[in-house]
PDB file of C-alpha atoms in Angstrom:
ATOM      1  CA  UNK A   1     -26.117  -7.769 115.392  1.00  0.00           C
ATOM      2  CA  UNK A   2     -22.631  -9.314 115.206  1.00  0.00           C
ATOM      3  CA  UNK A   3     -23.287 -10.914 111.937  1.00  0.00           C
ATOM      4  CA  UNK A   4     -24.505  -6.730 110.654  1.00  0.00           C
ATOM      5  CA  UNK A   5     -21.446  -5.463 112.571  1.00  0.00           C
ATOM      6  CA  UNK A   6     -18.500  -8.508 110.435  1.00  0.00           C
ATOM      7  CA  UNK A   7     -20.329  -7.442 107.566  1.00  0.00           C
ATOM      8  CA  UNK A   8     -19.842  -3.549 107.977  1.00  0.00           C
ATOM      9  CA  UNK A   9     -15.998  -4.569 108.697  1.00  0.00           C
ATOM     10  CA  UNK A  10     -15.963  -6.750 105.460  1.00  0.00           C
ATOM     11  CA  UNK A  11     -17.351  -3.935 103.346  1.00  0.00           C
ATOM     12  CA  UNK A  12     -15.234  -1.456 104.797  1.00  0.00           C
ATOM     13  CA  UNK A  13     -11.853  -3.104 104.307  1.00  0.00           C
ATOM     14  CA  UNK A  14     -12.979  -4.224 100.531  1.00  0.00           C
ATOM     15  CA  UNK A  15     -13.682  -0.169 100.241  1.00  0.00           C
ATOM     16  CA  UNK A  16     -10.001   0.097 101.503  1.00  0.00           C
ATOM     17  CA  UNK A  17      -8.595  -2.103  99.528  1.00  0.00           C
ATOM     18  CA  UNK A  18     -10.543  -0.728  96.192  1.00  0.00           C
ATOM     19  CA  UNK A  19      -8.996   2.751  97.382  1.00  0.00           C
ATOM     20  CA  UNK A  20      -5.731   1.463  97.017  1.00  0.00           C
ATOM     21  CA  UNK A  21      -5.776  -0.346  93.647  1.00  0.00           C
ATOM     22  CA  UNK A  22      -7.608   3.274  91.731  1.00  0.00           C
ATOM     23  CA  UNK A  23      -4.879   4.960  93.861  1.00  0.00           C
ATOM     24  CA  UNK A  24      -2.236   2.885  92.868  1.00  0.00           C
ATOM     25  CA  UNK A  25      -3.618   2.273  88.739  1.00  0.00           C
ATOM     26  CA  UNK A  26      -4.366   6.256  88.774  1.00  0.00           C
ATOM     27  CA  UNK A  27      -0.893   6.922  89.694  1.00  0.00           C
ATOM     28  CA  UNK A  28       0.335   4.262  86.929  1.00  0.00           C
ATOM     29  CA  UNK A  29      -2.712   5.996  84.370  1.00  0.00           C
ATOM     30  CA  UNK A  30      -1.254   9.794  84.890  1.00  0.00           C
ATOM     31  CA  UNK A  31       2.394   8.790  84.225  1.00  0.00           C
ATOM     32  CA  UNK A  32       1.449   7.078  81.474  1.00  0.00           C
ATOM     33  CA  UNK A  33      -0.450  10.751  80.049  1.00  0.00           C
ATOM     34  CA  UNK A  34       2.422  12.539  80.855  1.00  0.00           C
ATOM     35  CA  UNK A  35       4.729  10.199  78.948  1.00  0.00           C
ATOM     36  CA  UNK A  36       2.169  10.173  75.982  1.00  0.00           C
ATOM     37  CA  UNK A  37       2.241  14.024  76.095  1.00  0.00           C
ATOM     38  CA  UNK A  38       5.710  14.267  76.081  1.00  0.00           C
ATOM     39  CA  UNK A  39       6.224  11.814  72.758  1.00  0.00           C
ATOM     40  CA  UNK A  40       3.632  13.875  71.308  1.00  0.00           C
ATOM     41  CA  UNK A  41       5.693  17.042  72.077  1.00  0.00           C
ATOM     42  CA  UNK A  42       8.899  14.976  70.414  1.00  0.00           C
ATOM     43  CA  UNK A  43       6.705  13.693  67.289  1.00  0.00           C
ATOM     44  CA  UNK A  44       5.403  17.136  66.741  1.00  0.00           C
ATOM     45  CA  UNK A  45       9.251  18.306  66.669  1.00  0.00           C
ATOM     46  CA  UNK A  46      10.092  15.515  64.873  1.00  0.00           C
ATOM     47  CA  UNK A  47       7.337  16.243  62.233  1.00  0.00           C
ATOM     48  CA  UNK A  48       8.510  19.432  61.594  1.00  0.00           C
ATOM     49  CA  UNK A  49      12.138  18.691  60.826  1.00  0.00           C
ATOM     50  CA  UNK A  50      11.083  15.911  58.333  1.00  0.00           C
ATOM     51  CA  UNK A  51       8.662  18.843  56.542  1.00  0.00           C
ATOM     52  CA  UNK A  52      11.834  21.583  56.945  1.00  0.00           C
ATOM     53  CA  UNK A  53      13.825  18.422  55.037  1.00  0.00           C
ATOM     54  CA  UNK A  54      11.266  17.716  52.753  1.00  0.00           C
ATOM     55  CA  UNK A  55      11.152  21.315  51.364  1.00  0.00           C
ATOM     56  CA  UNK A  56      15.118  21.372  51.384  1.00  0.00           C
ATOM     57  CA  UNK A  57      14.683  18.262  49.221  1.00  0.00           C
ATOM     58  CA  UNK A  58      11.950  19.474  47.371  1.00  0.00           C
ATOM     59  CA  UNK A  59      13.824  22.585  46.076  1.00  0.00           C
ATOM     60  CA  UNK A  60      16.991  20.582  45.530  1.00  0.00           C
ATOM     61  CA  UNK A  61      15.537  18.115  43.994  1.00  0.00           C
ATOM     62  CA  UNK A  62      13.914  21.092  41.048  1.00  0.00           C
ATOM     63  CA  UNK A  63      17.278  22.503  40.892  1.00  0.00           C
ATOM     64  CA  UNK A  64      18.306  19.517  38.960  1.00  0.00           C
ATOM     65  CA  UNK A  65      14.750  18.089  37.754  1.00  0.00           C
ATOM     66  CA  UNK A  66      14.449  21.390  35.108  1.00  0.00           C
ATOM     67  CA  UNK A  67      18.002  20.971  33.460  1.00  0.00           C
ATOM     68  CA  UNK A  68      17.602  17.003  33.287  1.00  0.00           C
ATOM     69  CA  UNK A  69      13.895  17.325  31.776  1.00  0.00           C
ATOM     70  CA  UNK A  70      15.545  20.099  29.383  1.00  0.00           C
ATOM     71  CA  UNK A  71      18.226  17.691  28.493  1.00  0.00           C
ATOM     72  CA  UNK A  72      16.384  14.658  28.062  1.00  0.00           C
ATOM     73  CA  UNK A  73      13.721  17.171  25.401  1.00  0.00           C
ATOM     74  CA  UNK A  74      17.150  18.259  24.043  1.00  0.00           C
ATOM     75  CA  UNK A  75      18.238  14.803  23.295  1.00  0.00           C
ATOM     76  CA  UNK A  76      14.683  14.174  21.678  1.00  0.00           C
ATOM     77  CA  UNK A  77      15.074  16.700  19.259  1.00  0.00           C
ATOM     78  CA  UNK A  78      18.228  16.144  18.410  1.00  0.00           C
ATOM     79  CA  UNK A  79      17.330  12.329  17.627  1.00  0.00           C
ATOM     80  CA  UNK A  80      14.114  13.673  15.641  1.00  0.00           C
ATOM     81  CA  UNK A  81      16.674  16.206  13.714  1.00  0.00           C
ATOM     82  CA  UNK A  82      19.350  13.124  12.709  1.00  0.00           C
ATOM     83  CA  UNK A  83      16.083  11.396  11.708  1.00  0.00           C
ATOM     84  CA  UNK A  84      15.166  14.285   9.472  1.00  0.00           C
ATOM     85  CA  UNK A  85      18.704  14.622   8.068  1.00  0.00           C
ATOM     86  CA  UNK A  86      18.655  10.995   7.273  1.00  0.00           C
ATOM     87  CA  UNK A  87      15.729  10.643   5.581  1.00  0.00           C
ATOM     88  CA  UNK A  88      15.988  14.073   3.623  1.00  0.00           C
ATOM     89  CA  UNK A  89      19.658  12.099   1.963  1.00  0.00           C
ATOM     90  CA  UNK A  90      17.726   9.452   1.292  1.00  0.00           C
ATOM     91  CA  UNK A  91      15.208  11.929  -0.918  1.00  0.00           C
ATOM     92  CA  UNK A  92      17.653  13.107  -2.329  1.00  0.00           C
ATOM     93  CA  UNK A  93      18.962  10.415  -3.228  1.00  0.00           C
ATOM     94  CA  UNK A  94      15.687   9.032  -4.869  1.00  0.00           C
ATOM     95  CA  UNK A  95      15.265  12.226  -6.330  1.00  0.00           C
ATOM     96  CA  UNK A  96      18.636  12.061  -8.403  1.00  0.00           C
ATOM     97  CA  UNK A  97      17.939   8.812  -9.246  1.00  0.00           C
ATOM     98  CA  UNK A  98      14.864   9.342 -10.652  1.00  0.00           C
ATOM     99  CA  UNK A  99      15.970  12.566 -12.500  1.00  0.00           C
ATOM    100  CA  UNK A 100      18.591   9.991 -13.864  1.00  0.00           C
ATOM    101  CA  UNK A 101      15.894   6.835 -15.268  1.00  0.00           C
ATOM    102  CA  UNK A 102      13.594  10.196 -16.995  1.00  0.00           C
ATOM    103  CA  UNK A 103      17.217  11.415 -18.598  1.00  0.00           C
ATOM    104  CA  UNK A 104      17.679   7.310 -19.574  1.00  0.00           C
ATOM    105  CA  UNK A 105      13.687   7.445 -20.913  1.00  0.00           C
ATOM    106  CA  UNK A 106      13.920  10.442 -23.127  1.00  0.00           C
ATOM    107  CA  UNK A 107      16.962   9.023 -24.691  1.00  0.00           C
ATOM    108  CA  UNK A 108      15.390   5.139 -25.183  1.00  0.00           C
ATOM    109  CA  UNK A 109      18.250   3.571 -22.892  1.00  0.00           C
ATOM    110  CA  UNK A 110      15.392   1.638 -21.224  1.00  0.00           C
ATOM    111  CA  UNK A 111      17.578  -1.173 -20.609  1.00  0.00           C
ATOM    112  CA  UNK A 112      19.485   1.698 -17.858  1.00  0.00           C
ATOM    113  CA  UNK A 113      15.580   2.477 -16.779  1.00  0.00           C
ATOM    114  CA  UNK A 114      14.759  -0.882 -16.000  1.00  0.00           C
ATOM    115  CA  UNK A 115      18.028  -1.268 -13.937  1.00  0.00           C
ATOM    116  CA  UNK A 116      17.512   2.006 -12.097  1.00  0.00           C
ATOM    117  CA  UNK A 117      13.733   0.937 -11.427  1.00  0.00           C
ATOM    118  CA  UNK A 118      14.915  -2.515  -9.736  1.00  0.00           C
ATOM    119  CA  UNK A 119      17.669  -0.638  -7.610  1.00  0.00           C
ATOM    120  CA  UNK A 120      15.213   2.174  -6.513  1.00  0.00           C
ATOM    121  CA  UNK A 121      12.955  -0.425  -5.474  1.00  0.00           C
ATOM    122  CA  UNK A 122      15.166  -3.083  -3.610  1.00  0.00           C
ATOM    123  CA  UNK A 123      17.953  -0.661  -1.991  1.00  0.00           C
ATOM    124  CA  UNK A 124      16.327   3.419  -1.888  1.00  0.00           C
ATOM    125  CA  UNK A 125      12.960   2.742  -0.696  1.00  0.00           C
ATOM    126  CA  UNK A 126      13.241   0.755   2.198  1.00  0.00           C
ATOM    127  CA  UNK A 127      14.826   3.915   4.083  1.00  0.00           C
ATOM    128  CA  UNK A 128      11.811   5.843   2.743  1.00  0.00           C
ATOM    129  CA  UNK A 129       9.221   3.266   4.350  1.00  0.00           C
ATOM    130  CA  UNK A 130       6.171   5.136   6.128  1.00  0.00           C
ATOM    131  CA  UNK A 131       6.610   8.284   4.381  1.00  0.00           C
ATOM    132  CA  UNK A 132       4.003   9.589   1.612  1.00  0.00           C
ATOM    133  CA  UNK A 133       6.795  10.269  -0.670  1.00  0.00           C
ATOM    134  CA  UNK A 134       8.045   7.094  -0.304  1.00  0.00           C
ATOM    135  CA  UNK A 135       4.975   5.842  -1.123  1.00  0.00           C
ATOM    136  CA  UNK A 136       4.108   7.666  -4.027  1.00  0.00           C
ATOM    137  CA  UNK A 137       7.721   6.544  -5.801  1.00  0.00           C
ATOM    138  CA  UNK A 138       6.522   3.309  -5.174  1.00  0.00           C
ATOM    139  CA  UNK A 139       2.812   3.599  -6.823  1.00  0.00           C
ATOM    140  CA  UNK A 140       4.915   4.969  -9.991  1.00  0.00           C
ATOM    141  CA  UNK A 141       6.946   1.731 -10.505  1.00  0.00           C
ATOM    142  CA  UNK A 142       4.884  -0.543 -12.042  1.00  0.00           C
ATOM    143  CA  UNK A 143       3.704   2.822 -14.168  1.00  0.00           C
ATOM    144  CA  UNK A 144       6.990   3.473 -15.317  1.00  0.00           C
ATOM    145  CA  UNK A 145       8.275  -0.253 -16.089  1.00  0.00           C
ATOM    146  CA  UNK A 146       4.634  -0.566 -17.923  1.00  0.00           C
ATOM    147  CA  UNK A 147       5.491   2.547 -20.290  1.00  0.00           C
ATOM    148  CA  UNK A 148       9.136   1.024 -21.034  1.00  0.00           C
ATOM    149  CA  UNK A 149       7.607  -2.732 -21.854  1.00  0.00           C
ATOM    150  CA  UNK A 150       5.165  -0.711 -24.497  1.00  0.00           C
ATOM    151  CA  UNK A 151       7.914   1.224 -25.567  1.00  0.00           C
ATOM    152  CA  UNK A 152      10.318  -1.209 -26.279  1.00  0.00           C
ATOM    153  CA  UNK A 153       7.155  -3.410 -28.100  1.00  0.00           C
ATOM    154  CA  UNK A 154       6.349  -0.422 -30.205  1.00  0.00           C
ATOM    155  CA  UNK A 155       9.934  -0.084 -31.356  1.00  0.00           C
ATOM    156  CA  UNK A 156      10.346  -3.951 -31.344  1.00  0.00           C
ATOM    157  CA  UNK A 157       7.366  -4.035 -33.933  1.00  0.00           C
ATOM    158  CA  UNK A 158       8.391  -1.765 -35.983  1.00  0.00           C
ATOM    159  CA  UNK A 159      11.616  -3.008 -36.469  1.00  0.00           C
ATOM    160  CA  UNK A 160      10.151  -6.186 -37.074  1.00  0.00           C
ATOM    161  CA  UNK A 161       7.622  -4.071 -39.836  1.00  0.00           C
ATOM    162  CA  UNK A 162      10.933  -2.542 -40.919  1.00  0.00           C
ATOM    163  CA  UNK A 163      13.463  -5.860 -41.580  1.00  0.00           C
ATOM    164  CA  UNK A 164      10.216  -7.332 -43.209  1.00  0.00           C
ATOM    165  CA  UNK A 165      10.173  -4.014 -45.843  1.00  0.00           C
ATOM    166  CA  UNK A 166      13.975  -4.302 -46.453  1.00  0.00           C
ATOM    167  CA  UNK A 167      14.288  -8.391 -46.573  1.00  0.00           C
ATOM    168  CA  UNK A 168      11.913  -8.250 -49.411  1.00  0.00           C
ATOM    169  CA  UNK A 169      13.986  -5.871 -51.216  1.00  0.00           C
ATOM    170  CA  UNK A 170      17.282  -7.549 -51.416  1.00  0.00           C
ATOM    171  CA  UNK A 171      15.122 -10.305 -52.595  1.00  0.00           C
ATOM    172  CA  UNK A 172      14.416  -8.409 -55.441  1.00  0.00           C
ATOM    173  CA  UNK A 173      17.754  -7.278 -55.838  1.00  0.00           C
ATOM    174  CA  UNK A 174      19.128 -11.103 -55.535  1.00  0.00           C
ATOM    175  CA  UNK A 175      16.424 -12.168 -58.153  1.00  0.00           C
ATOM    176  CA  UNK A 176      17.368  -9.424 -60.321  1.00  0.00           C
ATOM    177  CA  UNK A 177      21.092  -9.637 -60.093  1.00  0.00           C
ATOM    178  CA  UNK A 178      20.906 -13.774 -60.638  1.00  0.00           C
ATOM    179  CA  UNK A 179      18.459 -13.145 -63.926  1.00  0.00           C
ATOM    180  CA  UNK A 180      20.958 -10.508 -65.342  1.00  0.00           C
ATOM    181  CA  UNK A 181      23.765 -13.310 -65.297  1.00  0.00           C
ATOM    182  CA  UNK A 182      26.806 -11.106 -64.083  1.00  0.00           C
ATOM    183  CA  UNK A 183      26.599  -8.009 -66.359  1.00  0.00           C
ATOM    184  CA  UNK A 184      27.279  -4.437 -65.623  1.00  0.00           C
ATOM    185  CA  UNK A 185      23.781  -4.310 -64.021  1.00  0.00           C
ATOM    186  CA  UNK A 186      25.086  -7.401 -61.530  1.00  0.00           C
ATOM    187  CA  UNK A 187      27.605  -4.588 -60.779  1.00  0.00           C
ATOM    188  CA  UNK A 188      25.027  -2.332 -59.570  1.00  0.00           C
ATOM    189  CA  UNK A 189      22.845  -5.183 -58.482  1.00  0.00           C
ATOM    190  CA  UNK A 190      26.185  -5.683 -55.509  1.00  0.00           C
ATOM    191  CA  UNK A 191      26.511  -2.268 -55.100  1.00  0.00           C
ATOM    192  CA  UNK A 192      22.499  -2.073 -53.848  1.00  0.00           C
ATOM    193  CA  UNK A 193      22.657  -5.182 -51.892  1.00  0.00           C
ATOM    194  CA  UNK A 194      26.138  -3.970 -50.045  1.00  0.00           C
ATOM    195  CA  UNK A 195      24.120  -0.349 -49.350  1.00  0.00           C
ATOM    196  CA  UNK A 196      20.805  -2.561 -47.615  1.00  0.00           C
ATOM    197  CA  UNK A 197      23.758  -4.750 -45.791  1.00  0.00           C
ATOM    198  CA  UNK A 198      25.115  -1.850 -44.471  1.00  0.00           C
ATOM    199  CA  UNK A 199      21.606  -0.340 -43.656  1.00  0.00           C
ATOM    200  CA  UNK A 200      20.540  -3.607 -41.900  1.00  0.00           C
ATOM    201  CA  UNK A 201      23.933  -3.410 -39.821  1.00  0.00           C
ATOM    202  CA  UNK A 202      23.310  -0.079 -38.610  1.00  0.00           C
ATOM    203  CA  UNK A 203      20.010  -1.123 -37.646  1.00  0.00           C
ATOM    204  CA  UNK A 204      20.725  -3.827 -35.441  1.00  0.00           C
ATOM    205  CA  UNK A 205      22.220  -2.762 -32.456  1.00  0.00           C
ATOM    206  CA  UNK A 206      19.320  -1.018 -32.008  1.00  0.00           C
ATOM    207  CA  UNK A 207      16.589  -3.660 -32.375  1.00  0.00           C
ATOM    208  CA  UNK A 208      19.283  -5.801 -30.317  1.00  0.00           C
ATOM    209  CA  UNK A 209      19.192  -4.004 -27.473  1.00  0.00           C
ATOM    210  CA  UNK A 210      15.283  -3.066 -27.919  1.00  0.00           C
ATOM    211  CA  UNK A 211      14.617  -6.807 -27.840  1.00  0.00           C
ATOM    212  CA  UNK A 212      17.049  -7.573 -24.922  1.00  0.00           C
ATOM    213  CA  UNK A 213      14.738  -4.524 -22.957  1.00  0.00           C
ATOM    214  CA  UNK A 214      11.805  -5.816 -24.095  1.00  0.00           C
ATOM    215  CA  UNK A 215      12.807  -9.367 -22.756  1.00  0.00           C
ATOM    216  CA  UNK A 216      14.053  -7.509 -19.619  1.00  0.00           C
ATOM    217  CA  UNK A 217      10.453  -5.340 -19.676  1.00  0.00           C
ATOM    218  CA  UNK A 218       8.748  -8.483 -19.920  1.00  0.00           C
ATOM    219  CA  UNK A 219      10.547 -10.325 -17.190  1.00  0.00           C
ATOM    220  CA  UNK A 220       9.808  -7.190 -15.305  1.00  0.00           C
ATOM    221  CA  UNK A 221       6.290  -6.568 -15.701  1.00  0.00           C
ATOM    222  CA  UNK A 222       5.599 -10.295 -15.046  1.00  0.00           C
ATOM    223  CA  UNK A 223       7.777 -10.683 -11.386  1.00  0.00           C
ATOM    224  CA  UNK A 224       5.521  -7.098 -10.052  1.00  0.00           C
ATOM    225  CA  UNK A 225       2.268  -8.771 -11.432  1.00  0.00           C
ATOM    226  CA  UNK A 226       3.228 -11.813  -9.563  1.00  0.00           C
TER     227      UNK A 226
END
C-alpha cells in the first residue's frame, strides 16, 4: 500500500509540474499571437502605403513616359525624313547626270559618255545602294557603254571605208599629175590634191577622237566583263 500511495504522490507532482510548464509555454504562445497580430496590423498598413506610392508613381511616371515615347517617335521620323532628303539629292543628282551622258550620246561626244558612265558608277551610286532605282541605273551601264563601243566601231569603220575611198584618189591624182610632166593640167592636178588634203584634215579630228573612244569603249567594255 505504501509503494501505491509514493506512486500516487509521484504522479501527482509530475501532473503539477506539467501544469506549470503548458501554463508557463501558453503564456509565452499567446504573447507571441498577439505580437504576430499586431505586425500583421503594421504590414497591412504598411502594404497599403507602398500601393498608395505605387499609384503616385505609376501616374507620375505616364506623365513623362507619353511625351518621351512621342519624342523618341519624333526623333525617328525626323531621322527617316533626313534619310529621304538625302537620298532624293542623290536622285537627283543621278538624274542630271544621266540627262547629261543622253545630251553627250545624241551629239557623238562618247568620249564625255564614257567619263560620265565611270563617275556615275564609282562616286553616285554608292549613296543609291539598296534602292530599286539605284539598281536599275546600274543594270543600264554595261547597256549604255556597249551601245557607245558599237558606235564608235561603226563610225571607226567607216572612216576607215572612207580614208580607203579618198587615199586611192589622190593616187590617181599623183599618177596623173607625175604623167602630165608639170603642165597646166599639173596645175589642176595641185589644185585637186590640196582640195582632198583639206578634206582629209577636216576629217580627222573626228576619226581621232572616234578611235581614242573606241580605245576608251574597249578598255571599258573589257574591265565590266572582267
Amino acid at each position: 500500500g505504501e509503494l501505491v500511495e509514493g506512486l500516487q504522490e509521484l504522479v501527482d507532482h509530475k501532473e503539477t509540474e506539467i501544469k506549470e510548464i503548458c501554463n508557463f509555454h501558453y503564456q509565452e504562445f499567446i504573447h507571441c499571437v498577439d505580437e504576430l497580430l499586431d505586425m500583421r496590423t503594421e504590414v497591412e498598413e504598411l502594404r497599403l502605403s507602398i500601393q498608395r506610392v505605387n499609384d503616385i508613381l505609376q501616374r507620375s511616371g505616364r506623365t513623362v513616359l507619353e511625351p518621351a515615347q512621342r519624342v523618341c517617335l519624333l526623333s525617328r521620323t525626323l531621322c527617316n525624313v533626313y534619310a529621304a532628303q538625302e537620298m532624293l539629292s542623290s536622285a537627283r543628282a543621278v538624274l542630271r547626270l544621266t540627262a547629261q551622258l543622253k545630251t553627250h550620246m545624241r551629239r557623238g561626244e562618247y568620249y564625255h559618255v564614257l567619263r560620265g558612265l565611270e563617275l556615275l558608277e564609282l562616286s553616285y551610286l554608292p549613296r543609291l545602294q539598296g534602292t530599286a532605282f539605284g539598281q536599275h541605273i546600274e543594270q543600264r551601264i554595261p547597256t549604255a557603254r556597249e551601245l557607245v563601243r558599237r558606235r564608235v566601231t561603226d563610225m571607226l569603220n567607216d572612216w576607215l571605208v572612207e580614208v580607203r575611198e579618198r587615199a586611192e584618189g589622190v593616187g590617181m591624182l599623183l599618177l596623173r599629175g607625175g604623167g602630165d610632166g608639170g603642165g597646166g593640167g599639173g596645175g589642176d592636178s595641185e589644185d585637186d590634191l590640196h582640195h582632198y588634203q583639206q578634206l582629209e584634215h577636216t576629217h580627222t579630228p573626228s576619226s581621232s577622237s572616234s578611235s581614242s573612244s573606241s580605245s576608251s569603249a574597249n578598255s571599258s567594255s573589257s574591265s565590266s566583263s572582267s
